[in-house]
C-alpha positions as a printed NumPy array, in Angstrom:
array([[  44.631, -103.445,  -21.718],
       [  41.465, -102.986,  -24.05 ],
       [  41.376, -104.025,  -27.64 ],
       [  40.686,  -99.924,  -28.495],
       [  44.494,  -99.415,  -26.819],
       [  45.955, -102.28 ,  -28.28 ],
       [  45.102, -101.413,  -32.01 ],
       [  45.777,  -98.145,  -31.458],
       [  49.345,  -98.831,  -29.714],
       [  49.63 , -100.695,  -32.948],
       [  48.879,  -98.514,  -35.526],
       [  50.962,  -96.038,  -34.025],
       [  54.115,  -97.876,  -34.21 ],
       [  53.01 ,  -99.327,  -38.35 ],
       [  52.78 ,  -95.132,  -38.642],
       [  55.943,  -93.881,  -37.027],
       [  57.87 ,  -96.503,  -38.916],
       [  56.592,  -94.99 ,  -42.019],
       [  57.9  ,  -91.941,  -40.841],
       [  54.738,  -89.834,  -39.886],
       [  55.52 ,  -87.449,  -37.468],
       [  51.769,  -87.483,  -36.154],
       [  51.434,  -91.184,  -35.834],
       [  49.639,  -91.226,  -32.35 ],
       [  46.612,  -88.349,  -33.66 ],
       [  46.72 ,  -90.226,  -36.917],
       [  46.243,  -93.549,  -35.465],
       [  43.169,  -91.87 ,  -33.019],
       [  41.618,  -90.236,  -35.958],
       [  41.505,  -93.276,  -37.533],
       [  40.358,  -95.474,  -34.75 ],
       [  37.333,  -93.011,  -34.437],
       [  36.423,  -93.352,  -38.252],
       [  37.328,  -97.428,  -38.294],
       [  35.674,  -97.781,  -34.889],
       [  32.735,  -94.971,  -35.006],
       [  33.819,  -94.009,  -31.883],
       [  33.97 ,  -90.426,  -30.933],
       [  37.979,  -89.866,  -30.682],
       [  37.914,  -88.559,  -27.092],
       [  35.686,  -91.428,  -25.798],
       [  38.452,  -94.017,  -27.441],
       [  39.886,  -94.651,  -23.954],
       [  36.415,  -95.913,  -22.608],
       [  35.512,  -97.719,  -25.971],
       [  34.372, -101.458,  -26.189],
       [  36.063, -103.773,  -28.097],
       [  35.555, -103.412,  -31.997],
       [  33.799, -106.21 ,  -34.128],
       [  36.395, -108.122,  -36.152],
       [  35.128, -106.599,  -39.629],
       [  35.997, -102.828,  -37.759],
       [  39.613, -103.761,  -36.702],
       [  40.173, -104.599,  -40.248],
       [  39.029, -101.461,  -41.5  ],
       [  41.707,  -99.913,  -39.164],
       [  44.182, -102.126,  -40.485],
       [  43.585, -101.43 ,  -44.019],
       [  43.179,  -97.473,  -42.942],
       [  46.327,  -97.814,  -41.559],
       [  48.088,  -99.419,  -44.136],
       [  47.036,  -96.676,  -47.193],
       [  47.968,  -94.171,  -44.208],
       [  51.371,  -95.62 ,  -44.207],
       [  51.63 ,  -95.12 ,  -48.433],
       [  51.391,  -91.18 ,  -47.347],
       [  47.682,  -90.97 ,  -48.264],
       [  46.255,  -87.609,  -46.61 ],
       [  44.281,  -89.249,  -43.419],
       [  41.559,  -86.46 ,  -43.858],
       [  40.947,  -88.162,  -47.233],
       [  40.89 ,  -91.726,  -45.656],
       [  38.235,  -90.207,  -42.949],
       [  36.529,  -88.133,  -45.278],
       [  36.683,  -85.202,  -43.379],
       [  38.794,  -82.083,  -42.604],
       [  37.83 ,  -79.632,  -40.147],
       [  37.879,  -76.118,  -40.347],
       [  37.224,  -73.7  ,  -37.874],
       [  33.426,  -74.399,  -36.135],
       [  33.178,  -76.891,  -39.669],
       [  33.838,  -80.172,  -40.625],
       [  34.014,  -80.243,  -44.146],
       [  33.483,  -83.287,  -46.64 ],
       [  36.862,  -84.15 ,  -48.279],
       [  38.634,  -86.748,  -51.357],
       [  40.651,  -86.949,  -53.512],
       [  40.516,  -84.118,  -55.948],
       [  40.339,  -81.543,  -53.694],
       [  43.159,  -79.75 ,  -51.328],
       [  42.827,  -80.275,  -47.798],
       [  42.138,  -77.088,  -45.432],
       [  44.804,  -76.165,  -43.567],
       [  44.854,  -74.245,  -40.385],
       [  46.641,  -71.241,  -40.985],
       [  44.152,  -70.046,  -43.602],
       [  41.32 ,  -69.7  ,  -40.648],
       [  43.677,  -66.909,  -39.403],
       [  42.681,  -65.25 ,  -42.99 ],
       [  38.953,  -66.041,  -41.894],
       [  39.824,  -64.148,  -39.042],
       [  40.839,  -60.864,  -40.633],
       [  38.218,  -61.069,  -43.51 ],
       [  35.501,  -61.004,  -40.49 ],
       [  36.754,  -58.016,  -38.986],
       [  37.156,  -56.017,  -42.056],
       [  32.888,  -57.093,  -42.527],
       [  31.89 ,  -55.321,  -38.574],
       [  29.72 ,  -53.233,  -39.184],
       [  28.593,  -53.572,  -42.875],
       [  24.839,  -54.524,  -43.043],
       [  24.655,  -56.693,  -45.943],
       [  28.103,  -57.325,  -47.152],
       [  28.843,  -58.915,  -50.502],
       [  31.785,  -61.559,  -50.464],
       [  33.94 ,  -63.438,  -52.901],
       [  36.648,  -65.968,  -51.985],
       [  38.185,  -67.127,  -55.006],
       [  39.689,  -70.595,  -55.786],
       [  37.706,  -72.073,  -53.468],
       [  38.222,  -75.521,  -53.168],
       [  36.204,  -77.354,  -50.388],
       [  34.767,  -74.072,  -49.377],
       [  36.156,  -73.473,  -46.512],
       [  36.736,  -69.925,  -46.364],
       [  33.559,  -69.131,  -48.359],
       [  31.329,  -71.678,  -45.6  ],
       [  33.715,  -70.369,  -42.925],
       [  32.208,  -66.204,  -43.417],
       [  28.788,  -67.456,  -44.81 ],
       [  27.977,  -69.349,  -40.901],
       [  30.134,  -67.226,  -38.682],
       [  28.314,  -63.805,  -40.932],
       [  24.874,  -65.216,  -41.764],
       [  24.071,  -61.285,  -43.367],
       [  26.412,  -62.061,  -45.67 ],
       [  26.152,  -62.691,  -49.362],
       [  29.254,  -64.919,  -50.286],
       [  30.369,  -66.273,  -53.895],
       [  32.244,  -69.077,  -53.862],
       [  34.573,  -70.029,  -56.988],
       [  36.231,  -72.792,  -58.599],
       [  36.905,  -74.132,  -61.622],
       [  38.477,  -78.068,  -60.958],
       [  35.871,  -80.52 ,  -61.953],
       [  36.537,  -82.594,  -59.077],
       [  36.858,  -79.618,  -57.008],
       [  33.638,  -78.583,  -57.791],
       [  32.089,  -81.672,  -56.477],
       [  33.376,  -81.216,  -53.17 ],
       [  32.88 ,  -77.853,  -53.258],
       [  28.996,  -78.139,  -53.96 ],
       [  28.671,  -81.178,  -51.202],
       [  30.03 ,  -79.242,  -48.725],
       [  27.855,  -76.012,  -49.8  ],
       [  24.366,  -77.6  ,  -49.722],
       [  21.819,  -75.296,  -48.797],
       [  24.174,  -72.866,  -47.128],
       [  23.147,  -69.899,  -49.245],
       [  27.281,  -69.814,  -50.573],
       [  27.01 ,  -69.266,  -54.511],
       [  28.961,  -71.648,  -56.814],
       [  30.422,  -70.313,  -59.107],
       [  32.055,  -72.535,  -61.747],
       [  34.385,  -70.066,  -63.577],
       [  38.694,  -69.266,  -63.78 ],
       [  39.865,  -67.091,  -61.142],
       [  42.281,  -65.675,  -63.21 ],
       [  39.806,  -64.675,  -66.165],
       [  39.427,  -60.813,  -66.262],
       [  35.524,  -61.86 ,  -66.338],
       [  34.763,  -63.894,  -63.771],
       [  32.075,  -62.034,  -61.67 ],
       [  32.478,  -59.396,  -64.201],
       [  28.751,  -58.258,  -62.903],
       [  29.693,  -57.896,  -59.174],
       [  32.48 ,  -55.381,  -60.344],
       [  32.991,  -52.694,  -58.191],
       [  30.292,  -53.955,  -55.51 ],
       [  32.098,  -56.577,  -53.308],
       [  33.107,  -55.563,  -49.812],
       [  35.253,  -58.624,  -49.019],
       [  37.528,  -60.747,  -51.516],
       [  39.521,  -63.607,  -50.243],
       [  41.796,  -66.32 ,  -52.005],
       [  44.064,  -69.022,  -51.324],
       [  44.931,  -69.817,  -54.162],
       [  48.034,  -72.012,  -55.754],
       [  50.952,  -70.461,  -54.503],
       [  54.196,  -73.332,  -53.747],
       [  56.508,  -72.107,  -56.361],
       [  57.131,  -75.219,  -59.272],
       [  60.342,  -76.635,  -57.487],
       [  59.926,  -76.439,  -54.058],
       [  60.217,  -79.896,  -52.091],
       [  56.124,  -80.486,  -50.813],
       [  55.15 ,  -83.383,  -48.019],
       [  55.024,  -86.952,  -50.023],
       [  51.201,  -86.239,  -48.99 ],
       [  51.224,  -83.2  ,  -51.37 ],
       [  53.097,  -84.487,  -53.908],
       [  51.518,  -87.771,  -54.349],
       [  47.546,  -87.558,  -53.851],
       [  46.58 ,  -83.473,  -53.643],
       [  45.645,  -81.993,  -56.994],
       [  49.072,  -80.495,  -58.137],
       [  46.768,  -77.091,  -59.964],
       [  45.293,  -76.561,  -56.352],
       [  49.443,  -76.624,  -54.409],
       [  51.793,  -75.122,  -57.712],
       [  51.711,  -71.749,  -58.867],
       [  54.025,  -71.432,  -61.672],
       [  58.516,  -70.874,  -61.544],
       [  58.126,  -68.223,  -58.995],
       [  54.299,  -69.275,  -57.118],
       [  52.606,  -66.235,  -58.378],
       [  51.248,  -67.125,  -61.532],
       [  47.525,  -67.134,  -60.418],
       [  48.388,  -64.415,  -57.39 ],
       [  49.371,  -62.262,  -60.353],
       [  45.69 ,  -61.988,  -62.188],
       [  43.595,  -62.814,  -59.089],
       [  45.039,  -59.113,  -57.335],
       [  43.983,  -57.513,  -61.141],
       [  40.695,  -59.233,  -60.38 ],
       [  40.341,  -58.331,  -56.41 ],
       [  40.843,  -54.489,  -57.722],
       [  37.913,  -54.974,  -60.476],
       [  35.775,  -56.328,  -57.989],
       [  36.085,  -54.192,  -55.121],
       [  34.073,  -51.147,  -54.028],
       [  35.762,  -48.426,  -52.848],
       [  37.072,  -49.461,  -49.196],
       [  36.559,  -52.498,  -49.746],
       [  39.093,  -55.413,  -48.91 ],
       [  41.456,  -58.174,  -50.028],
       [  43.58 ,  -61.025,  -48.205],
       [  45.945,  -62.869,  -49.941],
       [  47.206,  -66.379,  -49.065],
       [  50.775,  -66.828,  -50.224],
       [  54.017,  -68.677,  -49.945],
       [  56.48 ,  -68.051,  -47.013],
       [  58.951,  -66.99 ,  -49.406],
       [  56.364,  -64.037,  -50.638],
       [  56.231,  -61.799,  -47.945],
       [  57.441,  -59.178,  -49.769],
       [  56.938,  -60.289,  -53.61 ],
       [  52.665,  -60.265,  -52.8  ],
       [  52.676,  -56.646,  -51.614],
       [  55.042,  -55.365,  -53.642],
       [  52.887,  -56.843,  -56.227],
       [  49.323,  -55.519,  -54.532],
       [  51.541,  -51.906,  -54.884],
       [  52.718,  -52.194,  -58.078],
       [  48.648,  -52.586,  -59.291],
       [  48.35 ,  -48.942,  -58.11 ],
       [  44.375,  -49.329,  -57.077],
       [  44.889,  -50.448,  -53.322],
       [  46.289,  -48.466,  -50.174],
       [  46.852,  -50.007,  -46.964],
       [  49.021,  -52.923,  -47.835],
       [  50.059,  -55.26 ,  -45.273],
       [  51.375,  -58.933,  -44.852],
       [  50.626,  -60.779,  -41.794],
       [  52.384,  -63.54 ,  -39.895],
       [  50.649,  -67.393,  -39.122],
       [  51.27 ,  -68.535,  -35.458],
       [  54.765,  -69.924,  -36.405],
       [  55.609,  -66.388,  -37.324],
       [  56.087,  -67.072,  -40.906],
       [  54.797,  -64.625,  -43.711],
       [  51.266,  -65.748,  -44.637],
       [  48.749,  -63.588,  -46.048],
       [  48.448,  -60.092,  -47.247],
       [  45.97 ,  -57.529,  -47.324],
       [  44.992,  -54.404,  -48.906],
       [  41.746,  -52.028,  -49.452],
       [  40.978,  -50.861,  -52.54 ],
       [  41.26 ,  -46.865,  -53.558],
       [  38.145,  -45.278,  -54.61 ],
       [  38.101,  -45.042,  -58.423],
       [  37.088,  -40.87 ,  -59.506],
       [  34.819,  -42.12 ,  -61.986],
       [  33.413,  -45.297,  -60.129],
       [  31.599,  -46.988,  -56.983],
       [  33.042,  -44.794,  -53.878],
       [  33.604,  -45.89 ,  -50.206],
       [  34.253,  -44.38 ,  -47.077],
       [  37.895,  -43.933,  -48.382],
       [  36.946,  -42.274,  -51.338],
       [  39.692,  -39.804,  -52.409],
       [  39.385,  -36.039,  -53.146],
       [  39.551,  -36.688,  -57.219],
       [  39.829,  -32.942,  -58.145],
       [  43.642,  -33.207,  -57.25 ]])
């Protein structure tokens, strides 16, 4: 048996005794950071230098405290990215590229669209549309400090926009205001009491998980800010809470400038994200929905 299986035999069994239910991919993914080995040629691998085993050891052992491994590794991917990652910054999850998803579709067809993802964090979603619709003009903001730094690593010379500003401020983009095809957030949303992964709790940025009692605190201005930014026709998805399938589009109703209000399931079949398209405003920007304002 090689070294490579050895340690990571090892650090499997340290991580499953801390109780992480991933302990074998955690254990690889750290292997292929400690051992700068590509994960799926770990099998083949030669045996580490001393001073790389260590790393792994010490990797393991902050893994076994509950730190995020995508913060131990540095990275997180992200649909076709891999995006740089720390502490300071929430970690990408998966069911947000199914957001990606339906934020693409809704841009077929538009030449040059204009797009704004809101509380952006790393970037993901706003990287995600800018490489996968290079036509596309995308905003990207955030207002976290430490965010911010992450945020602008990962954004290089991508073309995103970052903009340092509160997505719940009734001015942030004020001068894109009726003009944006596309707006897409996922923003704080775990209501303030509800139990969170000791990964969560202790090490992500507690602004970028809570939103407020009931999770909607920043939902709540960020839908008032989706409807001043929209054109006509244009579009908004919503990340939210399990528990909002219903509160988020009763919510997106209750505004009374969208139509077309839907939630939509992640692959466990759990509410996830909901949508809308904003009404045409009789004295504003139109779109191809634009309502028959004499009535």
């Amino acid at each position: 048996m090689s070294q490579v299986h050895e340690a990571i035999a090892e650090a499997t069994r340290k991580l499953a005794e801390a109780g992480i239910d991933s302990a074998r991919v955690d254990a690889e993914l750290l292997a292929e950071h400690a051992f700068g080995v590509p994960r799926g040629r770990l099998a083949v691998a030669p045996d580490p230098e001393p001073q790389r085993l260590d790393l792994l050891w010490h990797l393991v052992a902050e893994r076994a405290t509950r730190v995020p491994v995508q913060y131990l590794t540095g990275l997180a991917p992200f649909r076709y990215l891999e995006l740089v990652v720390g502490p300071g910054v929430f970690v990408p999850r998966p069911e947000t590229e199914l957001l990606v998803d339906w934020g693409l579709e809704r841009l077929a067809g538009i030449e040059a669209p204009v797009v704004v993802d809101l509380a952006s964090g790393t970037g993901a979603i706003a990287l995600s549309v800018a490489t996968e619709c290079p036509a596309a003009t995308v905003y990207a903001v955030e207002r976290s400090p430490r965010a911010l730094d992450w945020l602008r690593r990962n954004a290089g010379n991508s073309g995103v926009r970052v903009v340092e500003a509160d997505v719940t401020a009734p001015a942030t983009l004020a001068e894109l205001d009726g003009r944006v095809d596309l707006v897409l957030c996922n923003p704080p949303y775990v209501p303030d009491a509800s139990p969170v992964a000791p990964e969560v709790s202790g090490h992500e940025p507690t602004e970028a998980v809570f939103g407020g009692p009931d999770g909607l605190d920043v939902i709540r201005p960020v839908i008032a800010r989706a409807a001043g930014l929209l054109r006509g026709g244009g579009a908004v998805g919503i990340e939210h809470d399990d528990s909002h399938g219903e509160a988020v589009p009763t919510l997106l109703r209750a505004d009374g400038r969208f139509a077309a209000i839907a939630d939509h399931r992640d692959l466990a079949g759990r509410p996830r994200f909901a949508t809308a398209t904003r009404l045409a405003d009789c004295n504003g920007p139109s779109g191809p929905d634009r309502r028959d304002c004499s009535k």
